[in-house]
Coordinates of C-alpha atoms and ligand atoms in Angstrom, one line a residue:
M1 CA 14.1 23.1 -22.9
L2 CA 14.0 21.5 -26.2
G3 CA 17.8 20.5 -25.6
L4 CA 16.6 18.8 -22.4
S5 CA 13.6 16.9 -23.9
R6 CA 16.0 15.9 -27.0
K7 CA 18.4 14.4 -24.4
A8 CA 15.6 12.6 -22.7
V9 CA 14.4 11.0 -25.9
L10 CA 17.9 10.1 -26.9
Y11 CA 18.3 8.7 -23.1
G12 CA 15.1 6.8 -23.6
S13 CA 15.8 5.2 -27.1
A14 CA 19.2 4.2 -25.6
S15 CA 17.7 2.6 -22.6
I16 CA 15.3 1.0 -24.8
I17 CA 17.9 -0.8 -27.1
F18 CA 19.9 -1.6 -23.9
L19 CA 16.8 -3.1 -22.4
I20 CA 16.0 -5.2 -25.4
L21 CA 19.7 -6.7 -25.4
V22 CA 19.3 -7.5 -21.8
V23 CA 16.0 -9.1 -22.2
S24 CA 16.7 -11.2 -25.3
L25 CA 20.1 -12.1 -23.6
T26 CA 19.1 -13.3 -20.1
P27 CA 16.1 -15.2 -19.1
I28 CA 15.2 -12.6 -16.3
T29 CA 11.9 -13.7 -15.5
S30 CA 10.5 -16.8 -14.2
P31 CA 6.9 -18.4 -14.8
L32 CA 4.5 -18.5 -12.1
P33 CA 4.3 -22.1 -10.3
L34 CA 1.1 -23.9 -10.2
Y35 CA -1.2 -23.4 -7.0
T36 CA -0.6 -25.4 -4.2
G37 CA -4.3 -26.8 -3.4
P38 CA -6.0 -30.0 -4.6
Y39 CA -8.5 -28.1 -6.9
E40 CA -7.9 -26.7 -10.4
V41 CA -8.5 -22.7 -10.4
G42 CA -10.9 -20.7 -12.5
I43 CA -10.5 -17.1 -13.1
L44 CA -12.7 -14.2 -13.9
D45 CA -12.2 -10.5 -14.2
L46 CA -15.5 -9.0 -13.5
E47 CA -16.7 -5.5 -13.3
T48 CA -20.3 -4.6 -12.4
E49 CA -22.4 -1.4 -12.0
V50 CA -23.0 -0.6 -8.4
K51 CA -25.2 2.5 -6.8
R52 CA -23.3 5.5 -7.8
R53 CA -22.2 7.7 -5.0
T54 CA -19.4 10.1 -4.3
I55 CA -17.2 9.0 -1.2
H56 CA -15.7 12.5 -1.0
P57 CA -16.3 15.8 -3.2
A58 CA -12.7 16.4 -4.0
T59 CA -12.0 17.1 -7.8
L60 CA -9.0 16.3 -9.8
K61 CA -7.1 19.4 -11.0
E62 CA -6.2 17.8 -14.3
T63 CA -9.8 17.2 -15.5
G64 CA -12.2 19.0 -13.0
N65 CA -13.9 15.7 -12.6
K66 CA -14.7 14.1 -9.2
A67 CA -11.8 12.2 -7.8
F68 CA -13.7 9.8 -5.5
E69 CA -16.7 8.7 -7.3
L70 CA -18.1 5.0 -7.0
E71 CA -19.5 3.9 -10.2
T72 CA -18.3 0.4 -10.7
L73 CA -16.8 -2.5 -8.8
A74 CA -13.8 -4.5 -10.5
I75 CA -12.6 -7.7 -8.9
T76 CA -10.6 -10.7 -10.1
I77 CA -12.2 -14.0 -9.0
Y78 CA -10.2 -17.0 -8.2
Y79 CA -12.3 -20.0 -7.5
P80 CA -12.1 -23.7 -7.2
S81 CA -13.3 -25.4 -10.5
A82 CA -14.9 -28.6 -11.4
L83 CA -12.3 -29.2 -13.8
P84 CA -10.0 -32.3 -13.5
S85 CA -6.3 -32.0 -12.6
L86 CA -4.8 -30.6 -15.9
R87 CA -1.8 -32.3 -17.4
S88 CA 0.0 -29.1 -18.6
Q89 CA 0.1 -25.4 -17.6
P90 CA -3.5 -24.6 -18.2
W91 CA -5.0 -21.7 -20.5
A92 CA -4.7 -18.7 -18.6
R93 CA -4.5 -14.9 -19.2
P94 CA -1.7 -12.4 -19.1
W95 CA -0.4 -11.4 -15.8
L96 CA 0.0 -7.7 -16.6
P97 CA -3.6 -6.0 -17.1
Q98 CA -4.2 -5.0 -20.5
P99 CA -3.4 -2.3 -22.1
V100 CA 0.1 -2.5 -20.5
S101 CA 0.6 1.1 -21.4
L102 CA -2.1 2.1 -18.7
I103 CA -0.3 0.3 -16.2
G104 CA 3.2 1.6 -17.5
T105 CA 2.0 5.2 -17.7
G106 CA 0.5 4.8 -14.2
Y107 CA 3.7 3.5 -12.8
A108 CA 5.6 6.4 -14.4
R109 CA 3.3 8.9 -13.0
L110 CA 3.6 7.4 -9.5
I111 CA 7.1 8.1 -9.4
G112 CA 6.8 11.7 -10.8
I113 CA 7.4 11.1 -14.6
K114 CA 5.0 13.5 -16.4
F115 CA 7.2 13.4 -19.7
A116 CA 5.4 11.1 -22.2
P117 CA 8.3 9.6 -24.1
L118 CA 9.7 8.6 -20.5
Q119 CA 6.4 7.0 -19.5
S120 CA 6.8 4.8 -22.8
V121 CA 10.1 3.6 -21.3
V122 CA 8.5 2.5 -18.1
T123 CA 6.0 0.9 -20.1
F124 CA 8.6 -1.0 -22.0
F125 CA 10.4 -2.0 -18.9
L126 CA 7.0 -3.5 -17.6
W127 CA 6.3 -5.2 -20.9
A128 CA 10.0 -6.5 -21.0
L129 CA 9.6 -7.9 -17.5
G130 CA 6.1 -9.0 -17.4
S131 CA 4.7 -9.7 -20.8
K132 CA 5.7 -13.4 -20.8
T133 CA 4.1 -14.1 -17.5
V134 CA 0.7 -15.7 -17.3
I135 CA -1.5 -16.4 -14.6
P136 CA -2.3 -20.2 -14.3
G137 CA -5.9 -20.9 -14.2
V138 CA -8.8 -21.5 -16.6
V139 CA -10.8 -18.2 -17.6
D140 CA -14.4 -18.7 -16.9
A141 CA -14.2 -22.3 -15.8
P142 CA -17.2 -23.9 -14.2
V143 CA -17.2 -23.4 -10.4
L144 CA -16.7 -26.7 -8.2
S145 CA -20.0 -28.5 -7.8
V146 CA -20.8 -31.2 -5.3
N147 CA -23.4 -32.6 -7.7
P148 CA -22.3 -34.1 -11.1
D149 CA -25.4 -33.1 -12.8
D150 CA -24.7 -29.6 -12.6
V151 CA -21.6 -30.0 -14.7
E152 CA -23.1 -32.2 -17.4
D153 CA -21.2 -29.9 -20.0
L154 CA -17.7 -30.6 -18.3
G155 CA -16.6 -32.5 -21.0
E156 CA -17.4 -29.8 -23.7
V157 CA -15.6 -27.3 -21.3
V158 CA -12.5 -29.6 -21.1
N159 CA -12.5 -29.7 -24.8
K160 CA -12.8 -26.1 -25.2
V161 CA -10.0 -25.3 -22.8
G162 CA -7.8 -27.5 -24.8
M163 CA -6.8 -30.3 -22.7
G164 CA -6.1 -32.8 -25.3
G165 CA -9.6 -34.0 -25.5
K166 CA -8.6 -36.7 -23.1
V167 CA -11.6 -36.4 -21.3
K168 CA -14.8 -36.4 -23.1
G169 CA -18.5 -36.5 -22.7
Q170 CA -20.8 -37.3 -19.7
N171 CA -19.7 -40.9 -19.1
N172 CA -16.4 -39.6 -17.8
I173 CA -17.7 -37.1 -15.5
Q174 CA -18.0 -39.6 -12.5
E175 CA -14.4 -40.6 -13.6
V176 CA -13.3 -37.0 -13.7
L177 CA -14.7 -36.2 -10.2
E178 CA -13.0 -39.1 -8.7
L179 CA -9.9 -38.2 -10.2
R180 CA -10.0 -35.2 -8.4
D181 CA -11.9 -36.8 -5.4
V182 CA -14.5 -34.3 -5.7
S183 CA -17.2 -36.8 -5.3
N184 CA -15.8 -37.7 -1.8
G185 CA -15.3 -33.9 -1.0
P186 CA -11.5 -33.9 0.1
R187 CA -11.9 -30.8 1.8
L188 CA -15.4 -29.7 1.3
G189 CA -16.8 -32.5 3.5
Q190 CA -20.5 -32.6 3.5
E191 CA -22.3 -32.6 0.3
T192 CA -24.2 -29.6 1.4
E193 CA -21.3 -27.5 2.2
K194 CA -20.7 -24.2 0.4
L195 CA -17.6 -22.3 -0.6
P196 CA -16.4 -19.7 1.9
L197 CA -15.4 -16.3 0.6
V198 CA -12.5 -14.4 1.0
V199 CA -12.2 -10.8 0.1
F200 CA -8.7 -9.3 -0.6
T201 CA -7.7 -5.8 -0.8
H202 CA -4.3 -4.8 -2.3
G203 CA -1.3 -2.5 -0.9
M204 CA -0.3 1.0 -1.8
A205 CA 0.8 1.2 -5.6
G206 CA -0.5 -2.5 -6.0
M207 CA -2.9 -3.9 -8.3
S208 CA -5.4 -7.0 -7.9
Q209 CA -3.3 -9.0 -10.1
S210 CA 0.0 -8.6 -8.1
Y211 CA -0.9 -11.3 -5.5
S212 CA -2.1 -14.0 -8.1
H213 CA -0.2 -17.1 -6.6
Y214 CA -1.2 -16.3 -3.0
L215 CA -4.7 -15.8 -3.8
G216 CA -4.9 -18.7 -6.6
S217 CA -3.6 -21.0 -4.1
I218 CA -6.1 -20.3 -1.6
A219 CA -8.6 -20.5 -4.3
S220 CA -7.2 -24.3 -5.1
H221 CA -8.1 -25.2 -1.4
G222 CA -11.5 -24.7 -1.9
Y223 CA -12.3 -20.9 -1.4
M224 CA -14.0 -18.2 -3.5
V225 CA -11.3 -15.6 -3.4
A226 CA -12.1 -12.1 -4.7
A227 CA -9.4 -9.5 -5.3
V228 CA -10.7 -6.0 -5.3
E229 CA -9.1 -3.5 -7.9
H230 CA -9.4 -0.2 -5.9
R231 CA -10.2 2.8 -7.5
D232 CA -9.3 5.0 -4.8
G233 CA -6.2 6.4 -6.4
S234 CA -3.8 4.2 -4.6
G235 CA -2.9 1.8 -7.6
P236 CA -0.9 2.8 -10.9
G237 CA -4.0 3.0 -13.0
T238 CA -7.3 1.5 -13.7
I239 CA -10.1 2.2 -16.3
V240 CA -13.9 2.4 -15.0
H241 CA -16.1 1.1 -17.7
S242 CA -19.7 2.4 -17.5
A243 CA -22.6 0.6 -18.5
N244 CA -23.2 3.3 -21.3
G245 CA -19.8 2.5 -22.9
D246 CA -18.0 5.3 -21.3
E247 CA -14.3 4.7 -20.1
R248 CA -12.8 6.8 -17.3
Y249 CA -9.3 6.5 -16.3
V250 CA -8.3 6.6 -12.7
W251 CA -4.6 7.4 -12.1
H252 CA -2.6 7.4 -9.1
M253 CA -3.5 10.3 -6.9
N254 CA -1.3 12.5 -4.6
L255 CA -2.6 15.3 -2.5
E256 CA -1.2 17.9 -5.3
D257 CA -3.7 16.5 -7.9
L258 CA -6.7 17.2 -5.8
E259 CA -8.7 20.1 -5.4
S260 CA -11.0 20.4 -2.2
N261 CA -12.4 22.9 -0.2
P262 CA -11.3 22.8 2.8
P263 CA -8.2 21.4 1.4
L264 CA -7.4 17.8 2.4
S265 CA -4.6 16.9 4.7
S266 CA -2.3 13.9 3.7
E267 CA -4.1 12.1 6.7
D268 CA -7.6 13.1 5.2
L269 CA -6.8 11.6 1.9
K270 CA -5.7 8.3 3.6
T271 CA -9.0 8.5 5.5
V272 CA -11.1 9.1 2.1
Q273 CA -9.2 6.3 0.4
L274 CA -9.8 3.8 3.2
N275 CA -13.7 4.9 3.0
F276 CA -13.6 4.1 -0.6
R277 CA -12.0 0.9 0.0
E278 CA -14.5 0.1 2.7
A279 CA -17.3 0.8 0.2
E280 CA -15.8 -1.5 -2.4
I281 CA -15.4 -4.2 0.0
Q282 CA -19.1 -4.0 1.0
E283 CA -20.0 -4.0 -2.8
T284 CA -18.0 -7.2 -3.1
I285 CA -19.8 -8.9 -0.5
S286 CA -23.1 -7.8 -1.7
L287 CA -22.3 -8.8 -5.3
F288 CA -21.5 -12.4 -3.8
S289 CA -24.9 -12.4 -2.2
R290 CA -26.5 -11.5 -5.5
L291 CA -24.5 -14.2 -7.1
N292 CA -25.7 -16.8 -4.6
K293 CA -29.1 -15.7 -4.8
G294 CA -28.8 -16.1 -8.7
S295 CA -31.5 -14.0 -10.5
S296 CA -32.6 -14.5 -14.2
E297 CA -34.4 -11.2 -14.0
H298 CA -31.2 -9.1 -12.9
P299 CA -28.5 -11.1 -14.4
I300 CA -25.0 -9.6 -13.7
I301 CA -23.4 -8.0 -16.6
N302 CA -19.7 -8.0 -16.9
L303 CA -18.6 -4.4 -18.1
K304 CA -14.9 -5.6 -18.4
P305 CA -14.2 -5.5 -22.0
K306 CA -13.6 -9.1 -23.6
S307 CA -14.1 -10.8 -20.0
P308 CA -16.6 -13.5 -20.2
E309 CA -19.2 -14.4 -17.5
S310 CA -20.7 -17.8 -18.2
A311 CA -19.5 -19.5 -14.9
L312 CA -21.3 -16.8 -12.8
S313 CA -24.6 -18.6 -13.1
G314 CA -23.0 -21.6 -11.6
F315 CA -22.3 -19.5 -8.4
K316 CA -26.1 -19.8 -7.4
D317 CA -26.6 -21.4 -4.2
R318 CA -22.9 -22.4 -3.8
L319 CA -21.5 -19.5 -1.7
N320 CA -21.5 -19.5 2.1
M321 CA -22.4 -16.0 2.8
S322 CA -21.9 -16.4 6.8
A323 CA -18.2 -17.4 5.9
V324 CA -16.8 -14.0 4.6
T325 CA -13.1 -13.4 5.5
V326 CA -11.3 -10.1 4.6
A327 CA -7.6 -10.3 3.9
G328 CA -5.2 -7.5 2.7
H329 CA -1.6 -6.5 2.5
S330 CA -0.1 -3.2 3.8
Y331 CA -2.5 -0.4 3.0
G332 CA -5.0 -3.3 2.2
A333 CA -4.6 -4.7 5.8
T334 CA -5.2 -1.2 7.1
G335 CA -8.5 -1.1 5.0
A336 CA -9.3 -4.9 5.8
L337 CA -9.1 -3.7 9.7
Q338 CA -11.4 -0.6 8.9
A339 CA -13.9 -3.0 7.3
L340 CA -14.1 -4.7 10.5
K341 CA -15.0 -1.7 12.4
N342 CA -18.7 -2.6 13.0
A343 CA -18.5 -6.0 11.7
P344 CA -20.1 -8.6 11.9
N345 CA -23.3 -6.9 10.9
K346 CA -25.9 -7.5 8.1
D347 CA -24.0 -5.6 5.5
M348 CA -20.6 -7.0 6.5
P349 CA -21.3 -10.6 7.4
I350 CA -17.4 -11.1 8.1
N351 CA -16.0 -14.0 10.3
G352 CA -12.5 -13.0 10.5
A353 CA -9.4 -11.3 8.8
I354 CA -6.0 -12.1 7.6
M355 CA -3.4 -9.1 7.7
L356 CA 0.0 -9.2 5.8
D357 CA 2.2 -6.4 6.9
P358 CA -0.4 -4.0 8.4
G359 CA 0.4 -0.6 7.1
K360 CA 2.9 1.8 9.1
G361 CA 1.8 4.9 7.3
S362 CA -1.6 4.3 6.2
G363 CA -3.4 5.9 9.1
P364 CA -4.0 4.7 12.7
L365 CA -5.2 0.9 12.8
N366 CA -8.8 0.1 13.9
D367 CA -8.4 -1.8 17.3
K368 CA -12.0 -2.6 17.9
I369 CA -12.2 -5.9 16.6
E370 CA -14.0 -8.8 17.8
L371 CA -13.4 -11.3 15.3
P372 CA -10.5 -14.0 15.0
T373 CA -7.6 -12.5 13.1
L374 CA -4.4 -13.7 11.8
V375 CA -1.5 -11.2 11.4
M376 CA 1.5 -12.3 9.5
Q377 CA 4.5 -9.8 9.2
S378 CA 7.4 -10.4 6.9
G379 CA 11.0 -10.2 8.9
G380 CA 11.9 -7.0 7.2
W381 CA 8.5 -5.3 8.4
T382 CA 9.0 -6.6 11.9
E383 CA 12.8 -5.7 12.1
K384 CA 12.3 -1.9 11.1
Q385 CA 10.1 -0.4 13.8
V386 CA 8.5 3.0 13.6
E387 CA 6.7 5.0 16.1
F388 CA 3.1 4.8 15.3
Y389 CA 0.8 7.7 15.2
G390 CA 1.6 8.6 18.9
Q391 CA 0.7 5.3 20.0
G392 CA 4.1 3.6 20.5
W393 CA 5.9 1.1 18.6
H394 CA 4.1 -0.3 15.5
F395 CA 5.0 -3.8 16.8
D396 CA 3.6 -3.1 20.0
V397 CA 0.3 -1.5 18.6
V398 CA -0.2 -4.5 16.2
K399 CA 0.2 -6.8 19.2
K400 CA -2.1 -5.4 21.6
L401 CA -4.7 -5.2 18.7
V402 CA -4.3 -8.9 18.0
A403 CA -4.3 -9.7 21.8
N404 CA -7.6 -7.8 22.2
T405 CA -9.4 -9.7 19.5
S406 CA -11.5 -12.4 20.3
I407 CA -9.0 -15.2 18.9
G408 CA -5.9 -13.9 17.4
W409 CA -2.4 -14.8 16.0
F410 CA 0.5 -12.6 15.4
M411 CA 3.8 -14.1 13.8
T412 CA 6.6 -13.0 11.8
L413 CA 8.0 -15.1 8.8
K414 CA 11.8 -14.5 9.2
G415 CA 14.0 -13.7 6.3
S416 CA 11.0 -12.4 4.2
A417 CA 10.3 -8.9 3.0
H418 CA 7.4 -6.6 2.4
P419 CA 6.8 -7.8 -1.1
S420 CA 7.3 -11.4 -0.3
C421 CA 3.4 -12.2 -0.3
T422 CA 3.2 -10.8 -3.9
D423 CA 4.1 -12.4 -7.2
A424 CA 7.3 -10.2 -7.4
P425 CA 9.7 -12.7 -5.8
L426 CA 8.3 -15.4 -8.3
I427 CA 8.7 -13.6 -11.6
V428 CA 11.9 -11.8 -10.9
P429 CA 13.4 -13.6 -8.0
W430 CA 16.9 -12.1 -8.3
I431 CA 15.7 -8.5 -8.7
M432 CA 13.8 -9.1 -5.3
R433 CA 16.6 -10.6 -3.7
L434 CA 18.8 -7.9 -4.6
A435 CA 16.3 -5.1 -3.9
T436 CA 14.9 -6.5 -0.3
K437 CA 17.9 -8.6 0.8
T438 CA 15.7 -11.6 1.6
T439 CA 17.5 -14.5 3.0
L440 CA 14.4 -16.9 2.7
N441 CA 13.6 -18.4 -0.7
G442 CA 10.5 -16.6 -2.4
R443 CA 8.7 -19.6 -3.3
V444 CA 9.1 -21.2 0.3
A445 CA 8.1 -17.9 1.9
L446 CA 4.9 -17.7 -0.3
R447 CA 4.2 -21.5 0.5
E448 CA 4.5 -20.7 4.2
Y449 CA 2.1 -17.8 3.9
I450 CA -0.4 -19.7 2.1
D451 CA -0.3 -22.8 4.3
T452 CA -0.9 -20.6 7.2
S453 CA -3.5 -18.7 5.8
V454 CA -5.4 -21.9 4.7
N455 CA -5.1 -23.2 8.1
F456 CA -6.5 -20.1 9.7
L457 CA -9.4 -20.2 7.2
E458 CA -10.1 -24.0 8.1
F459 CA -10.0 -22.8 11.8
L460 CA -12.8 -20.4 10.8
R461 CA -14.9 -23.3 9.3
D462 CA -14.5 -26.0 11.8
G463 CA -12.4 -24.6 14.9
S464 CA -9.5 -27.0 14.1
K465 CA -5.9 -25.8 14.7
K466 CA -3.2 -27.2 12.4
G467 CA 0.4 -26.2 11.8
L468 CA 1.4 -22.9 13.3
L469 CA -1.8 -22.1 14.7
R470 CA -1.0 -25.0 17.5
E471 CA 2.3 -23.3 18.4
E472 CA 3.0 -21.5 21.6
V473 CA 4.4 -18.0 22.0
S474 CA 7.9 -18.2 21.1
S475 CA 8.8 -14.5 20.8
P476 CA 6.7 -12.3 22.9
A477 CA 8.3 -9.0 22.3
G478 CA 9.8 -9.6 19.0
P479 CA 12.4 -6.9 17.9
L480 CA 11.7 -4.9 21.2
G481 CA 12.6 -7.8 23.7
D482 CA 16.2 -9.4 24.4
A483 CA 17.6 -10.9 21.6
E484 CA 17.8 -14.4 23.6
K485 CA 14.0 -14.0 24.2
R486 CA 13.4 -14.3 20.5
G487 CA 12.7 -17.9 20.0
E488 CA 11.8 -19.4 16.7
V489 CA 9.4 -22.4 15.4
K490 CA 9.7 -24.3 12.2
G491 CA 7.0 -23.8 9.7
P492 CA 5.4 -26.4 7.3
H493 CA 8.2 -25.8 4.7
G494 CA 11.2 -25.4 7.0
A495 CA 11.2 -21.7 7.5
E496 CA 11.6 -19.9 10.7
W497 CA 8.7 -18.1 12.4
E498 CA 8.6 -16.0 15.6
I499 CA 5.1 -16.4 17.2
H500 CA 4.1 -13.1 19.2
V501 CA 0.5 -13.6 20.0
V502 CA -1.7 -16.8 20.4
P503 CA -5.4 -17.0 21.5
K504 CA -5.7 -17.3 25.4
E505 CA -7.0 -20.5 26.7
Ligands
LIG1 C1 -21.1 -21.7 6.4 O1 -20.1 -21.4 7.2 C2 -20.3 -21.5 8.5 C3 -19.1 -20.8 9.2 O2 -17.9 -21.4 9.0 C4 -20.3 -23.0 8.8 O3 -20.5 -23.3 10.4 C5 -21.6 -23.6 8.1 O4 -21.5 -25.0 8.4 C6 -21.2 -23.3 6.6 N1 -22.7 -23.8 5.8 C7 -22.5 -24.4 4.8 C8 -23.7 -24.8 4.2 O5 -21.4 -24.7 4.2
LIG2 C1 -8.0 -3.9 25.0 O1 -9.0 -4.3 25.6 C2 -9.1 -3.6 27.2 C3 -10.3 -4.2 27.7 O2 -11.6 -4.4 26.8 C4 -9.2 -2.3 26.9 O3 -9.2 -1.7 28.3 C5 -8.0 -1.8 26.0 O4 -8.1 -0.4 26.0 C6 -8.1 -2.5 24.9 N1 -6.7 -2.1 24.1 C7 -6.6 -1.7 23.0 C8 -5.4 -1.5 22.3 O5 -7.5 -1.9 22.1

């Protein structure tokens, strides 16, 4: 036993030395590109107390504590900010959640490594790949406002974030707003128009940070985007910060980690996790509703350590609570669908959904949807078909579900793979190309996803159909039909799409 662990330590330190060499000799990571829309993006990590409840009584074998206890809500908010266009890469925060060891240990546990020194190797690997990457954006920037009086301290903010002191004082505010064309409202049209919301839910083994370019870009087009950091045991690791200062770690959970009477099946576990996610989505929407009402008696307290909150007061009366769209990737898309079960209603005033690669093994998909829906699948996801919970091929199940919504689009971006909507293809492009065999450039794939998502969100706002939303069906049966009936259409950045379902009219 001792010999074995000695070997592992040796193996571990050799890998570390090797990795240091690799990392120092080759530029293996690329910086994240700037967002695609006209607005500068503000970012906030927010954790708030919610009404404490147990989603399921199962406990953890490791600690004996309840496994599915909802205590706080953690989200990352990306929002359009009142700041003028910044000349250089703006001040931002690290892409990897801190501490890195939390996520490193989390991923190690996720792939079954229980041995601490080996967990450190995983942490090192993550650190090596991710520590130089920063998320573009300005932490705690003032939210986009239609009224220049609301941003009288703009000059101060601009100085604070170190933009070279080019924009100073109140006199320049008009100039600043004109620079960004905010006074004319390029996207937000009417002076009274409020920011629509997007609530995003991540995939299995994902984190709320993993989609920063996709989500930040949507925000840069004039949307308030909240990425939920799920505490359902599907991510690598997360820390719950209680109001009394306590910290609780939530690691990735497998069936064997849980104690329950009667025991949970793997399908039960998914149901419990999806219920947990649904509760977090609901809490996100009610948090926004509170921020929109703005209360000085019960201000929102940010429990996330070292994370500011001063921009939150600017959210008052700025959010359009009747324009809430849910979006998700993979397991998250399945979760977003579940959240639509009884929507729209008072607690879930949802107007539509965006789903990226809806889960193949995350439980049956809710098909009772009466809201506009956009499903975008990666080429890899569409090509590889599986029998889906006795309902037929996954492709057909998704197709029927979309056709049955009041208004729905279902399309496939050719040459892309399951992780194409995450930041991974931007940060480690060649690793992703090798691992996923994509033929479409990673940046192009993301721009296609972003533009089509923004077109759909604009459709929800004003009924206009732009870009791919105007196309006819080109490939009704996708991978299940004849090869010659799989037509393609060109996307806004030259990529090829197959269109499977469009709204009937
Ligand atoms: C809120 O969103 C709805 C639905 O998109 C839209 O009809 C309405 O005009 C928006 N209201 C404001 C104040 O922006
Ligand atoms: C689609 O809607 C029709 C009519 O409302 C219904 O009979 C059918 O079961 C639905 N199909 C699915 C997959 O939900």
